[in-house]
Short mmCIF file of C-alpha atoms in Angstrom, two decimals:
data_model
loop_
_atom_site.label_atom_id
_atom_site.label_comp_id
_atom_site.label_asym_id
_atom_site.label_seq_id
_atom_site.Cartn_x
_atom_site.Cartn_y
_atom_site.Cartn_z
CA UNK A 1 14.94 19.32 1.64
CA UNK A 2 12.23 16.67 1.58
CA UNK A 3 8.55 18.24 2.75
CA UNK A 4 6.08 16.21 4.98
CA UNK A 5 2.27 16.43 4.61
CA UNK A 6 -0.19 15.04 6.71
CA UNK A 7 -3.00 13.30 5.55
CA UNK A 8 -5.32 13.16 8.76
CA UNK A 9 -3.11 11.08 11.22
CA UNK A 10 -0.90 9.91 8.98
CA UNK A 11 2.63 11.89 8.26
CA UNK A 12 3.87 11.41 4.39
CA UNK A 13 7.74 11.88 4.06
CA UNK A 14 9.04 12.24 7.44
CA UNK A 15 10.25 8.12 7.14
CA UNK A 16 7.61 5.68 7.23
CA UNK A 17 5.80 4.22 3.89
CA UNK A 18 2.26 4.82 3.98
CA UNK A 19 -0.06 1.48 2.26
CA UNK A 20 -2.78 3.46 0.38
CA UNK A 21 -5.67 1.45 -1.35
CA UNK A 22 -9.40 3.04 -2.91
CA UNK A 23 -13.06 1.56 -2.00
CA UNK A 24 -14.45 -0.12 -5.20
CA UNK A 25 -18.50 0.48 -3.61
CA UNK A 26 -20.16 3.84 -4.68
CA UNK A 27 -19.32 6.65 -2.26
CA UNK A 28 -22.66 7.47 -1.75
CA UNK A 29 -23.76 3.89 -0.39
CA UNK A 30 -22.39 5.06 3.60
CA UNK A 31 -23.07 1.83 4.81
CA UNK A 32 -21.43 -0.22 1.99
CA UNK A 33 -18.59 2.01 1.74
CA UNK A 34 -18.08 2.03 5.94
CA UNK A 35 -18.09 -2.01 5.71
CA UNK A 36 -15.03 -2.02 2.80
CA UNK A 37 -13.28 0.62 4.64
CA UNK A 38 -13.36 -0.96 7.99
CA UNK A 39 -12.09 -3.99 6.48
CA UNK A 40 -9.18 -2.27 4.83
CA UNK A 41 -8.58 -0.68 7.87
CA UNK A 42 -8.33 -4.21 9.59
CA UNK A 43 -5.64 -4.93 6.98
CA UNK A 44 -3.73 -2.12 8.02
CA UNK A 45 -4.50 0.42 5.49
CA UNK A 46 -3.30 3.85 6.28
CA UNK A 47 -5.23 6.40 3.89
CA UNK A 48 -8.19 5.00 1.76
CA UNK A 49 -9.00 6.99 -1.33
CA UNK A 50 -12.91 6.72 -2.64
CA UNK A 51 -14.22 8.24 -5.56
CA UNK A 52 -15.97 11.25 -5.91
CA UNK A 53 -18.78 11.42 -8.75
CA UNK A 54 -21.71 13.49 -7.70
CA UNK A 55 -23.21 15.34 -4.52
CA UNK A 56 -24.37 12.26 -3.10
CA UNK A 57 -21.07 10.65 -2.65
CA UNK A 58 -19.46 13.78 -1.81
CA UNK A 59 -21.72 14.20 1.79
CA UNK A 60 -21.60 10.68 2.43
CA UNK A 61 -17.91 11.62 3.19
CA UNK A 62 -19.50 12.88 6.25
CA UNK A 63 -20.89 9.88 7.32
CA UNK A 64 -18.24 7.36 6.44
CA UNK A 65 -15.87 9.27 8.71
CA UNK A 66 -17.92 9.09 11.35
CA UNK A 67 -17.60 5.45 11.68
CA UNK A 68 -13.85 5.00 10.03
CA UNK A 69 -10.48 5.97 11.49
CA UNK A 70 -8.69 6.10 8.25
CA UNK A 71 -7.98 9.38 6.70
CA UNK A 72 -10.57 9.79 3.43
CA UNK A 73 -9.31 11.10 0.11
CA UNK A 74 -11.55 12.18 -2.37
CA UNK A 75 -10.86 11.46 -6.00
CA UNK A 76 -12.35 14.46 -8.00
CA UNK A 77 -12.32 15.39 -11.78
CA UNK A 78 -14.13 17.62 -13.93
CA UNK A 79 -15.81 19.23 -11.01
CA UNK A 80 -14.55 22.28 -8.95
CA UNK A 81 -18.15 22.37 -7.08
CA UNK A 82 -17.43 18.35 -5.73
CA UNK A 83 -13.87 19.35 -4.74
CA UNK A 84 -15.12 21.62 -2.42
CA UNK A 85 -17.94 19.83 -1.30
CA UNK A 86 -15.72 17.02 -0.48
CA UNK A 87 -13.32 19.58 1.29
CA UNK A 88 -16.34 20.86 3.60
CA UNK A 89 -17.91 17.56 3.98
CA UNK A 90 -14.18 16.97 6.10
CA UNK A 91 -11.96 14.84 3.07
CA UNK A 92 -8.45 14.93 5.02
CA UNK A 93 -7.24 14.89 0.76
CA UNK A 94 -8.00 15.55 -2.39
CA UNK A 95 -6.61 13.74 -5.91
CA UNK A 96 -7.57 16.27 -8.62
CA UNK A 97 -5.57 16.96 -11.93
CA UNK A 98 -5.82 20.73 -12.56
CA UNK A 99 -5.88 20.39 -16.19
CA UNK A 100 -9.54 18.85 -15.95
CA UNK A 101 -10.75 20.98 -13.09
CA UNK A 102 -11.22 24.61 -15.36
CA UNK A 103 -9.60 27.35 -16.09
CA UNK A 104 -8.57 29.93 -13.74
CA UNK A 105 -11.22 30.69 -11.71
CA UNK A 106 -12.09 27.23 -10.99
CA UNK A 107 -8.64 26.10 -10.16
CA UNK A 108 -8.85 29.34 -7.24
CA UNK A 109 -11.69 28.37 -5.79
CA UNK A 110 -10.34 25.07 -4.91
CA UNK A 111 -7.14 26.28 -4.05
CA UNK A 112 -8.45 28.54 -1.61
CA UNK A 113 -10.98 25.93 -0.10
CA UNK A 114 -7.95 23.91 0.20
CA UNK A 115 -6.00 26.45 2.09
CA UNK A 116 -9.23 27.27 4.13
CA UNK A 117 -9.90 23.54 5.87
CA UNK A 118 -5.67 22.78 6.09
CA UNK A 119 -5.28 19.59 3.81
CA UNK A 120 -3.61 18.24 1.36
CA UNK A 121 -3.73 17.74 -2.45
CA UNK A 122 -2.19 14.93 -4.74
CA UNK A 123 -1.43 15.79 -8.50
CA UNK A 124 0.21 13.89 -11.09
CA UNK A 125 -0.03 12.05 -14.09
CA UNK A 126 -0.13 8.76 -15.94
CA UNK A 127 -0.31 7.88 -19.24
CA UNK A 128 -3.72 8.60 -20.13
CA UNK A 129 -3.85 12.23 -18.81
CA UNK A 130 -0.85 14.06 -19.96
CA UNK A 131 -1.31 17.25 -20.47
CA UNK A 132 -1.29 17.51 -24.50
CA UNK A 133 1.50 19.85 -25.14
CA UNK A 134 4.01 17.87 -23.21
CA UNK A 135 2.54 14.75 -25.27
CA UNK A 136 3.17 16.13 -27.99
CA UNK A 137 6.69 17.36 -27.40
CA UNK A 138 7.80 14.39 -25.89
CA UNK A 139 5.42 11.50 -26.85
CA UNK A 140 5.04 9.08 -24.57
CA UNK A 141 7.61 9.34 -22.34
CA UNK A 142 8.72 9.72 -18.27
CA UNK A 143 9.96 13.05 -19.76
CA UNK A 144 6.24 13.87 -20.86
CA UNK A 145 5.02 12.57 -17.56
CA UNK A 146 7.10 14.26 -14.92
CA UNK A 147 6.79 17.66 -17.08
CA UNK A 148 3.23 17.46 -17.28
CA UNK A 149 3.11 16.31 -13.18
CA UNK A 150 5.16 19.34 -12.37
CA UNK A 151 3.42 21.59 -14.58
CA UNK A 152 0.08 20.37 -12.60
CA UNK A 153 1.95 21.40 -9.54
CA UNK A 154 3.40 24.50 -10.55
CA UNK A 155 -0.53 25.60 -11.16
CA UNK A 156 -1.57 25.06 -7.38
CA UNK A 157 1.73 26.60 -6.12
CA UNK A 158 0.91 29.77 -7.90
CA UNK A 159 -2.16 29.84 -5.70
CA UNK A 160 0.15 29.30 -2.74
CA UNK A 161 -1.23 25.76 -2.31
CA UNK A 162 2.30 23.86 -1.08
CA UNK A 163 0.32 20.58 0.97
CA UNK A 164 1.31 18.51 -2.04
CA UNK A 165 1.74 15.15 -3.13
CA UNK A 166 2.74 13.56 -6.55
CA UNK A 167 2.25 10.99 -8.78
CA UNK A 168 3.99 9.98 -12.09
CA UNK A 169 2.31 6.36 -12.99
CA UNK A 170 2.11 4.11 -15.82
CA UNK A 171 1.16 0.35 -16.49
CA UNK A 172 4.31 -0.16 -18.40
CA UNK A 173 6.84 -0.81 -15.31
CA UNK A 174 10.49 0.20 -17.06
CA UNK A 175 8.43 3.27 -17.83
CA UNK A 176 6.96 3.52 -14.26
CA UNK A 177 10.16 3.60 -12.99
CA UNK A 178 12.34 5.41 -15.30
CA UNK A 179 9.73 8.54 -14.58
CA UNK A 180 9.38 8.42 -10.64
CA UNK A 181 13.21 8.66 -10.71
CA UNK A 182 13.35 11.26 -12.16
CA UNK A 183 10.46 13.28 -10.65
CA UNK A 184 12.48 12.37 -7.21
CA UNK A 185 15.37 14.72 -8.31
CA UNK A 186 13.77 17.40 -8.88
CA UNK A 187 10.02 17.36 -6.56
CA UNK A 188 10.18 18.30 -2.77
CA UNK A 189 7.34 17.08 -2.31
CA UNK A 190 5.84 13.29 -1.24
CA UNK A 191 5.81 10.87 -3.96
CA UNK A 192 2.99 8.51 -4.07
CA UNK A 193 3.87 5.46 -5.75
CA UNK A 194 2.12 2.76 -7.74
CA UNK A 195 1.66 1.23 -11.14
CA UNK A 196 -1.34 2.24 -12.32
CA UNK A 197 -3.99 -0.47 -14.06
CA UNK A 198 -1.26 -3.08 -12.76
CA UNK A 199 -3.97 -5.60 -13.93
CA UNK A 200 -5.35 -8.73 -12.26
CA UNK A 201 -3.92 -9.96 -8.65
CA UNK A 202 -1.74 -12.32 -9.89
CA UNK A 203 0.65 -10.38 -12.80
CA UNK A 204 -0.98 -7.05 -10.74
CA UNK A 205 1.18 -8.38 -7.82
CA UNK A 206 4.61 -8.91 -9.80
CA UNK A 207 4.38 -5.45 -11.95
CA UNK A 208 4.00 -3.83 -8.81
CA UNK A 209 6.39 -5.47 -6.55
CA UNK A 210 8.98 -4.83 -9.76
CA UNK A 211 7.97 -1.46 -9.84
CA UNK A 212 7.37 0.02 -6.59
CA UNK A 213 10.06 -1.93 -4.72
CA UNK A 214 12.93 -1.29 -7.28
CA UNK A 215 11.77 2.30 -6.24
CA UNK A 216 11.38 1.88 -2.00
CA UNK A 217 14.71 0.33 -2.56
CA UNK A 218 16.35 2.88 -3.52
CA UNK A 219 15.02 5.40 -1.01
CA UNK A 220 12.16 7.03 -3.88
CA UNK A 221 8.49 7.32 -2.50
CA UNK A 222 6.48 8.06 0.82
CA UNK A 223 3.19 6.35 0.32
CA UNK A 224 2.16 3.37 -1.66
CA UNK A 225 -1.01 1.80 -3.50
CA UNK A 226 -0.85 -1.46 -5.16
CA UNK A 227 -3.29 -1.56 -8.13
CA UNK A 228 -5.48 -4.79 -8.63
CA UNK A 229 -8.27 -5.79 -10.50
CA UNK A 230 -9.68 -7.41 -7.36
CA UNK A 231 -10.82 -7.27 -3.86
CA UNK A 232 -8.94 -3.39 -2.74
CA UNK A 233 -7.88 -5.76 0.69
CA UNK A 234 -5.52 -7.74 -1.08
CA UNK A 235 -3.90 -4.61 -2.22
CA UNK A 236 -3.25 -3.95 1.47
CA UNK A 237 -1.74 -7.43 1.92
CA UNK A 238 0.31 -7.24 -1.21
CA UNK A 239 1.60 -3.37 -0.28
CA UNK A 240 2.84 -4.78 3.05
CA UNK A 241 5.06 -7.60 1.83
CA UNK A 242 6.40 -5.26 -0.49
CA UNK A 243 7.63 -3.33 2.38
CA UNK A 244 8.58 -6.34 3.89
CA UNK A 245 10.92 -7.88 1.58
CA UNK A 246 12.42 -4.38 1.14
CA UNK A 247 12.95 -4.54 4.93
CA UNK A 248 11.22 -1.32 5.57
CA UNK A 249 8.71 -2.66 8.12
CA UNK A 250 9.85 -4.96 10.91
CA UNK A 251 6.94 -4.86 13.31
CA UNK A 252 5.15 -8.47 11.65
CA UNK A 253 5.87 -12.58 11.44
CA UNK A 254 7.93 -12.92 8.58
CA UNK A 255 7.02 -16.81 7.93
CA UNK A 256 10.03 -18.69 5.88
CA UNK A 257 9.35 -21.71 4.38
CA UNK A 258 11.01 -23.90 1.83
CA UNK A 259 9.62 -24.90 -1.76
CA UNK A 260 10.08 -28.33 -0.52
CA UNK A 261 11.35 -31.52 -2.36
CA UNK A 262 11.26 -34.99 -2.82
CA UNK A 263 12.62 -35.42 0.61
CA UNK A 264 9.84 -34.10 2.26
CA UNK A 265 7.74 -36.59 4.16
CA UNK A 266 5.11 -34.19 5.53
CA UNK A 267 2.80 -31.50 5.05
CA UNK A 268 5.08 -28.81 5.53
CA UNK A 269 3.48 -27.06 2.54
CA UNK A 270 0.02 -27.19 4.60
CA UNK A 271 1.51 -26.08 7.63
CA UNK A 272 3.49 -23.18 5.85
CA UNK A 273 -0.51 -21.82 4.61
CA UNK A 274 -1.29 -22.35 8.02
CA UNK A 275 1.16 -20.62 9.84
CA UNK A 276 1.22 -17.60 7.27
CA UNK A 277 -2.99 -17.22 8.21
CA UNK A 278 -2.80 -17.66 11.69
CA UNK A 279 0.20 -14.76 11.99
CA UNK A 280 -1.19 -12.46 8.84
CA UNK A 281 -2.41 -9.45 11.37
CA UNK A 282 -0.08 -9.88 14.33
CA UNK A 283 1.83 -6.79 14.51
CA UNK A 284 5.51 -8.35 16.47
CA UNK A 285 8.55 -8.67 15.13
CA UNK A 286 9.40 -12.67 14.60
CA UNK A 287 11.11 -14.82 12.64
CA UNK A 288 9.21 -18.22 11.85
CA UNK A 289 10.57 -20.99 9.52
CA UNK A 290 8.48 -24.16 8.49
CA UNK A 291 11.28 -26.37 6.63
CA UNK A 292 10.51 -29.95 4.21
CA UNK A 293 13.19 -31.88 5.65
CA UNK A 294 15.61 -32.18 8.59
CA UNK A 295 18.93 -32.52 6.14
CA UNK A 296 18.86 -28.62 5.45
CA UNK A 297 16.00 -27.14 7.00
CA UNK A 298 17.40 -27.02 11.23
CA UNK A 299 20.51 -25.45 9.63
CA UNK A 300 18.13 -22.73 7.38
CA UNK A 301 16.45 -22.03 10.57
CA UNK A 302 19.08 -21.32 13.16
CA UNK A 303 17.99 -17.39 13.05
CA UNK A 304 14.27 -18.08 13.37
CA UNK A 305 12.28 -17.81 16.87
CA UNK A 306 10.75 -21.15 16.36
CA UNK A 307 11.27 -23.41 12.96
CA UNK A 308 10.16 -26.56 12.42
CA UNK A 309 12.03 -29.20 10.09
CA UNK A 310 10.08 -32.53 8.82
CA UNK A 311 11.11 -36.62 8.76
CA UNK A 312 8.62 -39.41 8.29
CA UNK A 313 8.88 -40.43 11.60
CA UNK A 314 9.80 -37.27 13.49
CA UNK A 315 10.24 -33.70 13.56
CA UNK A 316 12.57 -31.51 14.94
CA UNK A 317 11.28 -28.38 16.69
CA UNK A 318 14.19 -25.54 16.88
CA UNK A 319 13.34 -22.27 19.15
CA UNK A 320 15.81 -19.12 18.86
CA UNK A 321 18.39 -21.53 17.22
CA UNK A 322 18.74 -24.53 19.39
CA UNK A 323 16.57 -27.90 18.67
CA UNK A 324 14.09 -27.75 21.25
CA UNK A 325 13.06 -31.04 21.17
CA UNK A 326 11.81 -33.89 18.96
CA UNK A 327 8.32 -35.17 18.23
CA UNK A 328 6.48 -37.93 16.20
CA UNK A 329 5.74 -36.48 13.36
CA UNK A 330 1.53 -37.06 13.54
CA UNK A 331 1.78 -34.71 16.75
CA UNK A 332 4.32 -31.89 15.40
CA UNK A 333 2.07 -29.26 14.31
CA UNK A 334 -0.22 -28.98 17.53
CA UNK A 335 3.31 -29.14 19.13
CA UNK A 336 4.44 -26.96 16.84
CA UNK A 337 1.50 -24.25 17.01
CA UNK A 338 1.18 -24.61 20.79
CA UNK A 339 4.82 -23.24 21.08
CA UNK A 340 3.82 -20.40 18.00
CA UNK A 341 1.19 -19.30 20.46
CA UNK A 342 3.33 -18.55 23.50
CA UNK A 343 5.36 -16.52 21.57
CA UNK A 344 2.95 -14.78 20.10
CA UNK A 345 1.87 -13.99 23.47
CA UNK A 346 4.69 -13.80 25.05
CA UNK A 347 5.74 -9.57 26.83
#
């Protein structure tokens, strides 16, 4: 039986995908963090993750939840004393890895501040912290990474910390996801899914979709985080069309448009970027379709809620299916956005 966990107001394995993403600003700069946040937040980020280094950035947790809605996790290692400093200065999570935290009595004291405040822990592993026996027995291997995650787990469950949430990531995608399934046959527990040092956004992007949506796919994981070398909001962006072409969230504008041809006598390409910015927040479920030409594209766009298909002199305007009417082609996109607008609007 599959656990759920709640990570402030958001609910991990009970159905919906979580997007996750982590502040790149110091923790202890409130004000700078607050600003990233909020604009994560504005991309629809559920949970953002900032890191946890010294005192300073631990009590600024404080303060950057006063002005975020988000739930805050704080990313700890090496340090018992700023996991529960980050506990009592009201982090709805905690990403530690055991193995670094101490021995014994460290690992108690933050399992039992952890059981004291109610909230949730994420362990795992990825290729640069397994834990050295299983690396050694295994090499390199999803074997050595779900042993060492479950190990990690195994120490917190002892100290009858069960609020849990795993991770088994690598940069190496095959690798990613030859681990993750197998953690998911034997873990109760929320996966947390992601690629880890994915790279820049562009090849970032690809390993991840690859990796995390072969996974989604197949029913494996509960929250996400896409992993760029970039701005953390484009993470947000890229997590959601994940979700989206895995069909797995149906309250946004999916815009389809065609990679056009020599046949195509107008900006369609244009229009397509236009269309995709104007609709990239709106949270209703529609179908729009922005097609090169009129010899396949009214066709292509008989299940769309308003399409548009291109001719030198004219284009056709289709809504739910049926050609609505047709314009000169120098007036189709004001046409074409005043119609996008009512139905955006539209109860």
């Amino acid at each position: 039986m599959k656990r759920t966990v709640s990570v402030g107001n958001a609910v991990l394995g009970g159905g919906k995908i979580a997007v996750q993403s982590m502040t790149t600003e110091k923790t202890g700069d409130a004000e700078k963090s607050v600003a990233q946040i909020l604009r994560l937040e504005q991309a629809g980020c559920d949970i953002v993750r900032v890191a946890v280094l010294d005192e300073e950035d631990a009590r600024a947790i404080a303060r950057v939840k006063e002005k975020t809605t988000a739930p805050i996790v704080a990313d700890i290692h090496f340090s018992p004393r700023l996991a529960v400093l980050a506990i009592e200065s009201g982090a709805d999570k905690i990403r530690i890895n055991p193995g670094n935290i101490g021995g014994e009595k460290e690992i108690s004291l933050v399992a039992d501040c952890l059981k004291a405040h109610k909230i949730p822990v994420r362990v795992g592993s990825n290729t640069g912290s397994i834990e050295k026996r299983f690396l050694q027995r295994y090499g390199r291997s999803a074997k050595a990474l779900v042993e060492s995650a479950l190990y990690n787990v195994s120490v917190l469950e002892k100290k009858g910390v069960n609020d849990i949430v795993v991770s088994v990531k690598a940069s190496d995608v095959p690798l990613t996801v030859e681990a993750y399934s197998m953690l998911a046959e034997r873990c109760p527990y929320p996966l947390h899914l992601g690629v880890t040092e994915a790279g820049t956004e562009q090849m970032g992007i690809v390993k991840s979709s690859i990796g995390i949506g072969s996974l989604l796919l197949r029913g494996i994981g509960d929250t996400v985080r896409v992993s760029l070398t970039s701005d953390p909001v484009k993470e947000v962006y890229a997590a959601h069309r994940i979700l989206r072409a895995c069909g797995l969230e149906r309250d946004y504008v999916e815009v389809v448009s065609c990679p056009t041809c020599g046949r195509c006598m107008y900006d369609s390409l244009g229009l397509a970027e236009r269309v995709n910015e104007r609709v990239a927040n709106v949270k209703k479920a529609l179908k729009i379709a922005v097609m090169g030409c009129v010899v396949n594209g009214p066709g292509e766009a008989k299940d769309c809620d308003l399409g548009i298909a291109g001719g030198k002199e004219y284009c056709i305007i289709l809504q739910r299916g049926k050609e609505a009417e047709r314009v000169n082609a120098a007036q189709a996109e004001q046409v074409f956005f005043e119609r996008l607008e009512r139905l955006l609007h539209e109860e």
